[in-house]
Coordinates of C-alpha atoms in Angstrom, one line a residue:
Chain X
M743 CA 12.4 31.1 25.1
R744 CA 12.0 30.9 21.6
E745 CA 8.4 31.7 20.1
I746 CA 7.5 29.6 17.1
E747 CA 4.2 31.1 15.4
F748 CA 1.4 28.7 15.2
E749 CA 0.8 29.9 11.6
K750 CA 4.3 28.7 10.5
I751 CA 3.6 25.0 11.6
V752 CA 0.2 24.9 10.0
Q753 CA 1.9 25.9 6.8
S754 CA 4.9 23.8 7.4
V755 CA 2.7 20.8 7.8
R756 CA 0.9 21.7 5.0
D757 CA 4.2 21.7 2.6
L758 CA 5.2 18.5 4.1
C759 CA 2.0 16.5 3.6
I760 CA 2.1 17.6 -0.2
S761 CA 5.8 16.8 -0.5
A762 CA 5.6 13.5 1.0
N763 CA 3.1 12.3 -0.8
T764 CA 4.4 13.5 -4.6
R765 CA 8.2 13.1 -4.2
L766 CA 9.7 9.8 -3.6
G767 CA 12.9 9.9 -1.5
E768 CA 16.2 9.6 -3.4
D769 CA 17.4 6.8 -0.9
V770 CA 14.0 4.5 -2.3
L771 CA 14.7 5.6 -6.0
R772 CA 18.4 4.3 -5.6
A773 CA 17.3 1.2 -3.7
I774 CA 14.9 0.5 -6.8
S775 CA 17.4 1.3 -9.3
D776 CA 19.8 -1.3 -7.3
A777 CA 17.1 -3.8 -7.5
K778 CA 16.4 -3.5 -11.0
R779 CA 20.2 -4.6 -11.9
K780 CA 19.7 -7.6 -9.6
E781 CA 16.1 -9.1 -10.2
V782 CA 15.9 -11.9 -12.3
S783 CA 12.2 -12.2 -12.9
P784 CA 11.0 -10.5 -16.1
A785 CA 7.6 -9.7 -14.0
G786 CA 9.4 -8.5 -11.3
L787 CA 11.4 -6.2 -13.2
D788 CA 8.6 -4.7 -15.2
V789 CA 7.1 -3.6 -11.7
L790 CA 10.3 -2.0 -10.5
E791 CA 10.1 -0.3 -13.9
Q792 CA 6.6 0.9 -13.5
I793 CA 7.6 2.1 -9.9
E794 CA 10.1 4.0 -11.3
R795 CA 7.7 5.7 -14.0
N796 CA 5.3 6.4 -11.6
A797 CA 7.5 8.2 -9.4
K798 CA 8.6 10.3 -12.6
I799 CA 4.7 11.2 -13.3
S800 CA 4.3 11.8 -9.6
S801 CA 6.9 14.6 -9.1
D802 CA 5.9 15.8 -13.0
T803 CA 2.0 16.3 -12.2
G804 CA 1.7 16.7 -8.4
L805 CA -0.4 13.7 -8.6
P806 CA 0.2 11.6 -5.6
L807 CA 2.4 8.5 -5.6
C808 CA -0.4 6.6 -4.4
Q809 CA -4.1 6.7 -4.0
D810 CA -3.7 5.6 -0.2
T811 CA -1.9 9.1 0.9
G812 CA -2.0 7.4 4.2
F813 CA -2.7 8.2 7.7
A814 CA -0.7 11.2 8.7
V815 CA 1.9 10.1 11.4
F816 CA 4.3 12.5 12.7
F817 CA 7.6 12.0 14.7
I818 CA 8.2 15.9 16.3
D819 CA 11.3 16.9 18.5
L820 CA 9.9 20.0 20.4
G821 CA 12.9 21.7 21.7
E822 CA 12.3 22.7 25.8
D823 CA 13.1 26.0 24.9
V824 CA 10.1 26.2 22.5
S825 CA 7.1 28.3 23.0
I826 CA 4.3 28.0 20.3
A827 CA 2.5 31.5 19.9
G828 CA -1.3 31.3 19.0
G829 CA -2.1 28.0 19.7
S830 CA -1.2 24.3 20.8
L831 CA 1.2 22.1 18.7
E832 CA -1.5 19.6 18.2
D833 CA -4.0 21.9 16.6
A834 CA -1.5 23.3 14.4
V835 CA -0.5 19.8 13.0
N836 CA -4.0 19.1 12.6
R837 CA -4.5 22.3 10.8
G838 CA -1.7 21.4 8.6
V839 CA -3.0 18.3 7.4
R840 CA -6.3 19.4 6.8
S841 CA -4.8 22.2 4.4
G842 CA -2.5 20.0 2.9
Y843 CA -4.9 17.0 2.2
E844 CA -7.4 19.2 0.8
G845 CA -5.1 21.7 -1.3
G846 CA -2.9 19.1 -2.4
Y847 CA -5.9 16.7 -3.6
L848 CA -4.5 14.0 -1.3
R849 CA -7.3 11.2 -0.3
K850 CA -9.1 11.1 3.2
S851 CA -8.5 8.2 4.6
I852 CA -9.7 8.2 8.1
C853 CA -12.9 7.0 9.3
D854 CA -14.4 5.8 12.7
P855 CA -13.7 2.1 13.4
F856 CA -17.1 0.8 13.8
T857 CA -19.2 3.1 11.8
R858 CA -16.6 3.6 9.2
E859 CA -17.7 7.0 8.9
N860 CA -15.1 9.1 7.3
T861 CA -13.6 12.2 9.3
G862 CA -13.6 13.9 5.8
D863 CA -10.0 16.0 6.1
N864 CA -7.8 13.2 7.1
T865 CA -7.7 14.2 10.9
P866 CA -7.0 13.3 13.7
A867 CA -3.2 12.9 12.9
I868 CA -1.0 11.0 14.8
L869 CA 1.5 12.5 16.9
H870 CA 4.6 11.0 18.5
V871 CA 6.4 14.1 20.2
N872 CA 9.8 14.1 22.0
L873 CA 11.1 16.7 24.2
V874 CA 14.5 17.7 23.5
K875 CA 17.0 20.2 24.8
G876 CA 17.0 23.4 22.6
D877 CA 15.2 25.5 21.0
K878 CA 14.1 24.3 17.6
L879 CA 11.2 22.2 16.4
K880 CA 11.6 19.3 14.2
I881 CA 8.5 17.9 12.2
V882 CA 8.8 14.3 10.2
I883 CA 5.8 13.0 8.6
A884 CA 5.8 9.7 7.5
P885 CA 2.2 9.2 5.4
K886 CA 1.2 5.6 6.3
G887 CA -0.6 3.3 4.0
G888 CA -3.5 1.1 5.0
G889 CA -2.5 -2.1 2.9
S890 CA 1.3 -2.3 4.5
E891 CA 0.2 -1.0 7.9
N892 CA -2.9 -4.2 7.9
M893 CA 0.1 -6.8 7.3
S894 CA 2.4 -5.7 10.3
R895 CA 2.3 -7.7 13.4
L896 CA 3.8 -7.9 17.1
A897 CA 4.9 -10.7 19.5
M898 CA 5.7 -11.2 22.9
L899 CA 8.4 -13.8 22.4
K900 CA 10.0 -16.1 25.5
P901 CA 13.4 -14.3 26.1
S902 CA 14.6 -18.0 25.6
E903 CA 13.8 -17.9 21.7
G904 CA 16.3 -15.0 21.5
R905 CA 18.0 -13.8 18.3
E906 CA 17.0 -16.9 16.4
G907 CA 13.1 -16.4 17.7
V908 CA 13.3 -12.8 16.5
K909 CA 14.6 -13.6 13.1
R910 CA 12.0 -16.4 12.7
F911 CA 9.2 -14.2 13.5
V912 CA 10.1 -11.5 11.2
I913 CA 10.6 -13.6 8.4
E914 CA 7.3 -15.3 9.0
T915 CA 5.6 -11.8 9.0
A916 CA 6.9 -11.1 5.6
S917 CA 6.2 -14.6 4.5
L918 CA 2.1 -14.4 5.6
A919 CA 2.3 -10.9 4.0
G920 CA 2.9 -12.1 0.7
P921 CA 1.7 -9.6 -2.4
N922 CA -0.4 -7.9 0.1
P923 CA 1.5 -5.1 1.3
C924 CA 2.9 -3.9 -2.1
P925 CA 6.4 -5.4 -2.1
P926 CA 9.0 -4.6 -2.7
I927 CA 8.9 -3.6 1.4
I928 CA 11.0 -2.3 4.2
L929 CA 10.5 -4.1 7.3
G930 CA 10.9 -2.0 10.1
V931 CA 11.5 -4.3 13.3
G932 CA 11.5 -3.0 16.9
V933 CA 13.1 -5.4 19.3
G934 CA 12.8 -4.8 23.2
G935 CA 11.1 -2.3 25.1
T936 CA 7.3 -2.6 26.2
F937 CA 4.4 -3.7 23.7
E938 CA 3.8 -0.4 22.7
K939 CA 7.3 0.9 22.8
A940 CA 8.5 -2.0 20.1
A941 CA 5.8 -0.9 17.7
L942 CA 6.9 2.6 18.4
I943 CA 10.6 1.9 17.3
A944 CA 9.5 -0.6 14.6
K945 CA 7.7 2.2 13.0
R946 CA 10.6 4.8 13.5
A947 CA 13.1 2.3 12.4
L948 CA 11.3 3.2 8.8
L949 CA 12.6 6.8 8.9
R950 CA 16.1 5.4 8.1
P951 CA 17.2 5.8 4.7
V952 CA 16.9 3.1 3.0
G953 CA 19.3 0.0 3.4
R954 CA 21.3 2.1 5.8
P955 CA 22.4 -0.5 8.1
N956 CA 22.4 -0.1 12.3
K957 CA 25.4 1.0 13.7
D958 CA 25.7 -1.6 15.9
L959 CA 27.5 -4.0 13.7
E960 CA 25.8 -7.5 15.3
L961 CA 22.5 -5.6 14.4
A962 CA 23.7 -4.7 10.9
K963 CA 24.8 -8.5 10.6
L964 CA 21.1 -9.4 11.6
E965 CA 19.7 -7.2 9.3
K966 CA 21.6 -8.5 6.3
E967 CA 20.5 -12.0 7.3
I968 CA 17.0 -11.2 7.8
L969 CA 16.8 -9.4 4.2
G970 CA 18.6 -12.4 2.7
E971 CA 16.0 -15.0 4.0
V972 CA 12.9 -12.6 2.9
N973 CA 14.4 -12.4 -0.4
N974 CA 14.7 -16.0 -0.7
L975 CA 11.1 -16.4 -0.2
G976 CA 10.6 -15.8 -4.0
I977 CA 7.6 -13.4 -3.2
G978 CA 9.0 -10.8 -5.6
P979 CA 7.9 -7.2 -6.7
Q980 CA 3.9 -7.4 -6.2
G981 CA 4.1 -11.0 -5.3
F982 CA 4.5 -11.8 -9.1
G983 CA 7.7 -13.8 -8.2
G984 CA 11.4 -12.8 -8.1
I985 CA 14.2 -12.1 -5.7
T986 CA 13.2 -8.5 -4.5
T987 CA 10.8 -8.9 -1.8
A988 CA 12.5 -6.5 0.7
L989 CA 14.5 -3.7 -0.1
A990 CA 15.7 -3.4 3.2
V991 CA 15.3 -4.5 7.1
H992 CA 15.7 -1.6 9.7
I993 CA 15.9 -3.5 13.3
E994 CA 15.9 -0.9 16.2
T995 CA 16.4 -2.1 19.7
H996 CA 15.6 -0.8 23.3
P997 CA 15.9 -2.3 26.6
C998 CA 13.0 -4.7 27.9
H999 CA 11.6 -6.5 31.1
I1000 CA 13.8 -9.7 32.1
A1001 CA 10.6 -11.4 31.4
S1002 CA 9.9 -10.4 28.0
L1003 CA 11.2 -10.0 24.6
P1004 CA 8.8 -8.0 22.3
V1005 CA 9.3 -7.9 18.7
A1006 CA 7.3 -5.7 16.4
V1007 CA 7.6 -5.5 12.6
N1008 CA 6.2 -2.7 10.8
I1009 CA 6.0 -3.4 7.3
Q1010 CA 6.3 -0.5 4.8
C1011 CA 5.2 -0.6 0.9
H1012 CA 7.8 0.7 -1.8
S1013 CA 5.9 3.9 -1.6
A1014 CA 8.1 4.9 1.5
R1015 CA 7.2 8.3 2.1
H1016 CA 8.9 10.7 4.6
K1017 CA 9.8 14.2 4.8
E1018 CA 11.2 16.9 7.5
V1019 CA 11.5 20.0 8.4
E1020 CA 13.3 22.0 11.0
L1021 CA 11.9 25.2 12.5
Chain O
M887 CA 5.1 -1.1 -22.0
S888 CA 8.5 -3.3 -22.1
E889 CA 6.7 -6.1 -24.1
K890 CA 9.8 -7.8 -24.7
M891 CA 10.2 -8.6 -20.6
L892 CA 7.3 -11.0 -21.0
D893 CA 7.1 -14.2 -18.8
N894 CA 4.2 -15.4 -20.6
G895 CA 3.3 -14.6 -24.3
D896 CA 2.6 -11.3 -25.5
V897 CA 0.4 -8.7 -23.9
L898 CA -2.9 -9.3 -24.6
E899 CA -5.5 -6.4 -25.4
I900 CA -9.0 -7.3 -24.0
T901 CA -12.0 -5.1 -24.2
T902 CA -14.9 -5.3 -21.6
P903 CA -17.5 -6.6 -20.9
L904 CA -15.9 -10.0 -20.9
T905 CA -17.3 -12.8 -22.2
D906 CA -16.4 -16.8 -21.3
E907 CA -14.2 -17.0 -24.1
T908 CA -12.0 -14.0 -23.4
V909 CA -12.0 -15.5 -19.8
E910 CA -11.3 -18.8 -20.8
N911 CA -7.9 -17.1 -22.8
L912 CA -6.6 -15.5 -19.7
K913 CA -4.1 -17.9 -18.0
A914 CA -2.1 -16.7 -14.6
G915 CA 0.8 -14.6 -15.6
Q916 CA -0.8 -13.4 -18.9
R917 CA -0.1 -9.6 -18.8
V918 CA -3.1 -7.4 -20.5
L919 CA -4.1 -4.2 -21.4
I920 CA -7.8 -3.5 -20.5
S921 CA -9.9 -1.1 -22.8
G922 CA -13.4 -0.2 -22.3
T923 CA -15.9 0.4 -19.3
I924 CA -15.2 -0.5 -15.7
Y925 CA -16.6 0.0 -12.0
G926 CA -14.5 0.9 -9.5
G927 CA -16.0 0.2 -5.7
R928 CA -14.2 -1.3 -2.4
D929 CA -15.3 -2.2 1.0
S930 CA -18.3 0.0 1.9
A931 CA -19.6 -0.1 -1.8
H932 CA -19.6 -3.9 -1.6
K933 CA -21.1 -4.2 1.7
R934 CA -23.8 -1.9 0.2
M935 CA -24.5 -3.9 -3.0
I936 CA -24.7 -7.1 -0.8
A937 CA -27.2 -5.5 1.4
A938 CA -29.3 -4.7 -1.6
L939 CA -29.1 -8.1 -2.9
D940 CA -30.2 -9.5 0.7
A941 CA -32.9 -7.4 0.6
K942 CA -34.0 -8.2 -3.1
E943 CA -33.3 -5.1 -4.2
P944 CA -32.0 -4.1 -7.6
L945 CA -28.0 -3.4 -7.6
P946 CA -27.2 0.5 -8.8
V947 CA -25.6 -1.0 -12.1
D948 CA -26.0 -4.4 -13.7
L949 CA -22.5 -6.2 -13.2
K950 CA -23.4 -8.9 -15.8
G951 CA -20.3 -9.5 -17.6
Q952 CA -18.8 -6.6 -16.3
V953 CA -15.2 -5.6 -14.2
I954 CA -14.8 -4.5 -10.5
Y955 CA -11.7 -2.4 -9.7
Y956 CA -11.0 -2.2 -6.2
V957 CA -10.1 1.3 -6.0
G958 CA -10.5 4.5 -3.7
P959 CA -9.3 7.1 -6.0
A960 CA -7.5 10.4 -4.4
P961 CA -9.6 13.3 -5.7
A962 CA -9.2 14.7 -9.3
P963 CA -7.3 18.0 -9.3
P964 CA -8.9 20.2 -11.9
G965 CA -8.3 19.7 -15.5
R966 CA -8.1 15.6 -14.7
P967 CA -10.7 12.9 -15.0
I968 CA -9.5 11.0 -11.7
G969 CA -6.6 11.7 -9.1
S970 CA -4.3 9.0 -8.4
A971 CA -6.1 5.6 -8.7
G972 CA -4.2 2.4 -7.8
P973 CA -5.6 -0.7 -6.4
T974 CA -6.3 -1.6 -2.8
T975 CA -5.9 -5.1 -1.1
S976 CA -8.8 -7.4 -2.8
G977 CA -8.7 -9.8 0.3
R978 CA -11.2 -7.3 2.3
M979 CA -13.6 -7.8 -0.5
D980 CA -13.4 -11.5 -0.4
A981 CA -16.6 -11.9 1.9
Y982 CA -18.8 -10.3 -0.7
T983 CA -17.2 -11.4 -4.3
P984 CA -18.7 -15.0 -4.6
R985 CA -22.0 -13.4 -4.3
L986 CA -21.4 -10.6 -7.2
L987 CA -19.7 -13.6 -9.2
E988 CA -22.8 -15.6 -9.0
I989 CA -24.8 -12.8 -10.3
G990 CA -22.5 -12.4 -13.5
L991 CA -19.7 -10.2 -12.6
K992 CA -16.7 -11.5 -14.9
G993 CA -13.6 -9.6 -13.8
M994 CA -11.7 -8.3 -10.7
L995 CA -8.8 -5.8 -10.3
G996 CA -6.9 -5.4 -7.4
K997 CA -3.7 -6.3 -5.2
G998 CA -3.0 -9.4 -3.1
S999 CA -4.1 -12.9 -2.4
R1000 CA -7.6 -14.2 -2.5
S1001 CA -9.5 -16.6 -0.7
K1002 CA -10.0 -20.5 -1.3
E1003 CA -13.8 -19.3 -1.7
V1004 CA -13.2 -16.6 -4.0
K1005 CA -10.9 -19.0 -6.1
D1006 CA -13.3 -21.5 -6.0
A1007 CA -16.2 -19.5 -7.4
I1008 CA -13.6 -17.8 -10.1
R1009 CA -13.7 -21.2 -11.5
R1010 CA -17.3 -22.2 -11.2
Y1011 CA -18.6 -19.2 -12.6
K1012 CA -15.8 -18.4 -15.0
A1013 CA -14.4 -15.4 -14.1
V1014 CA -11.0 -14.1 -13.8
Y1015 CA -8.7 -11.9 -11.4
L1016 CA -6.1 -9.6 -12.2
A1017 CA -3.7 -7.7 -10.3
L1018 CA -2.4 -3.9 -11.3
V1019 CA 0.9 -2.8 -9.7
G1020 CA 0.3 -1.4 -6.1
G1021 CA 1.5 2.2 -5.6
A1022 CA 1.6 2.9 -9.1
A1023 CA -1.3 4.7 -8.9
A1024 CA -0.4 8.2 -10.6
L1025 CA 0.8 6.0 -13.7
I1026 CA -2.5 3.6 -13.6
S1027 CA -4.5 7.1 -13.7
Q1028 CA -3.2 7.8 -17.2
S1029 CA -4.8 5.2 -18.2
I1030 CA -8.2 6.4 -16.8
L1031 CA -10.0 8.6 -19.4
E1032 CA -13.7 9.1 -17.7
S1033 CA -14.9 8.8 -14.4
E1034 CA -18.1 9.5 -12.7
V1035 CA -19.9 8.5 -9.6
V1036 CA -22.7 6.2 -10.4
A1037 CA -23.9 5.3 -6.8
Y1038 CA -23.2 5.9 -2.8
E1039 CA -21.8 9.6 -3.8
E1040 CA -21.7 9.8 0.4
L1041 CA -19.0 7.3 0.9
G1042 CA -16.5 9.7 -0.7
P1043 CA -13.4 7.7 -1.8
E1044 CA -15.8 4.9 -1.3
A1045 CA -18.2 5.8 -3.9
L1046 CA -19.1 3.1 -6.6
R1047 CA -17.8 4.8 -10.0
R1048 CA -18.0 3.6 -13.7
M1049 CA -14.7 4.4 -15.5
K1050 CA -14.0 4.7 -18.9
V1051 CA -10.0 2.9 -19.6
K1052 CA -7.7 2.7 -22.4
N1053 CA -4.7 0.3 -22.2
L1054 CA -5.1 -0.1 -18.1
P1055 CA -1.9 -2.4 -17.5
A1056 CA -2.8 -5.9 -15.3
V1057 CA -1.5 -9.4 -14.9
V1058 CA -3.6 -12.5 -14.6
I1059 CA -3.3 -13.8 -10.9
N1060 CA -6.4 -16.5 -10.9
D1061 CA -7.7 -17.7 -13.7
V1062 CA -10.7 -20.0 -14.6
H1063 CA -8.2 -23.0 -14.8
G1064 CA -7.0 -22.8 -11.3
G1065 CA -3.7 -21.2 -12.0
D1066 CA -2.2 -18.8 -9.3
L1067 CA 0.3 -16.5 -10.2
Y1068 CA 1.2 -15.6 -6.5
E1069 CA 1.6 -19.3 -5.9
Q1070 CA 3.5 -20.1 -9.3
G1071 CA 5.7 -17.2 -9.3
R1072 CA 6.4 -17.5 -5.5
A1073 CA 7.3 -21.4 -6.1
K1074 CA 9.5 -20.6 -9.2
Y1075 CA 11.9 -18.3 -7.5
A1076 CA 11.9 -19.7 -3.7
K1077 CA 15.5 -20.6 -2.9
G1078 CA 16.6 -23.0 0.0
G1079 CA 13.0 -23.6 1.3
D1080 CA 10.4 -21.4 2.6
R1081 CA 10.9 -20.8 6.5
G1082 CA 7.7 -19.1 6.9

């Protein structure tokens, strides 16, 4: 067994919260810069420029990229040979979130679903923990804003609807979302599994570097087709009109029941924030 | 500002409070820079204002001729008037908006589509809806010079605030003439039929 100190996890999570919210990934910046070369709409181009300037100001000043610093969502790979000294993993993550959101001047956006009373410290965080071989602890944070999350959808399609049905549902989701999720967006698509598995792999698909195709050639082809059609919708940056509605489509699959074809679309805004650390 | 990239004329500088004349001049797609005093409030502040109107109580601020920005800013770090402060999705305020337009609210700043009821009320009461770039919150905060909570402080990021802004960049989405940039922009750039 390898011991990892509770406090070390707290500190790492604190740092992840702050860096994820103030430093846009190189992959996103590259995708925005590529989109600028192709965009034909003047209003759309202006939006892409503002997004670039915003990222610069954020990294220079430490002000968060977006005031919606999100739900603190974590994907954690916990090695079977790791033991945490001094407390539980969940407590450590929540302590780190509390400290990072307070110390980093990040907005606390979590509330009771009915009373709407704010919890005041952006906890509880959401943890997706995988037990893996080895003695390492990998923590990925993906703060998720409400605007894009609200436009996400899930359908239990009939198996007969197949590839075309999946394609239609993803395009329809982007179309219905229109300007609301702050385009240009990234579409995380989960196909297969169960009701909850489809949603989870859709979210996990958003962790892939923007625009890196699926290793499966057929899926990579489907990603490209959907991206083309979504960008033909004309919604454009912020919905002002243009050819950059989505920066990428990332599809992940999982075997499903013989009766089912679940498909989940998790929409990510252009402020596609995620950071990771390995302890 | 890259003025050369304008779709629709020059960037127009406007100051608050807004008059009928200013509002009638604003057409969907027009880019503007807003200066003056504006109010910031989102879901819970709207709910409370409507509850006050229902109870025939006065609102904490007089909204006649004023502009509301749908924003829940990040906390202000030391030495700054406000933290990052980009727009939130306006559609969540649709249920409350016609009532506020009826009592004289003139402008709304946010992002995303409005309901038919809101668009109708914009025409009926001569108002305007503009969008800021969602997710450009650090950039937008540079145009906010002062910010103070004026009501509902216990709502935290959802409190009602008064802000002094200079050259806040926005684009007209819905105008008094029935123009809608989201519809017009999409129609202009859509290719090969909209499958959605």
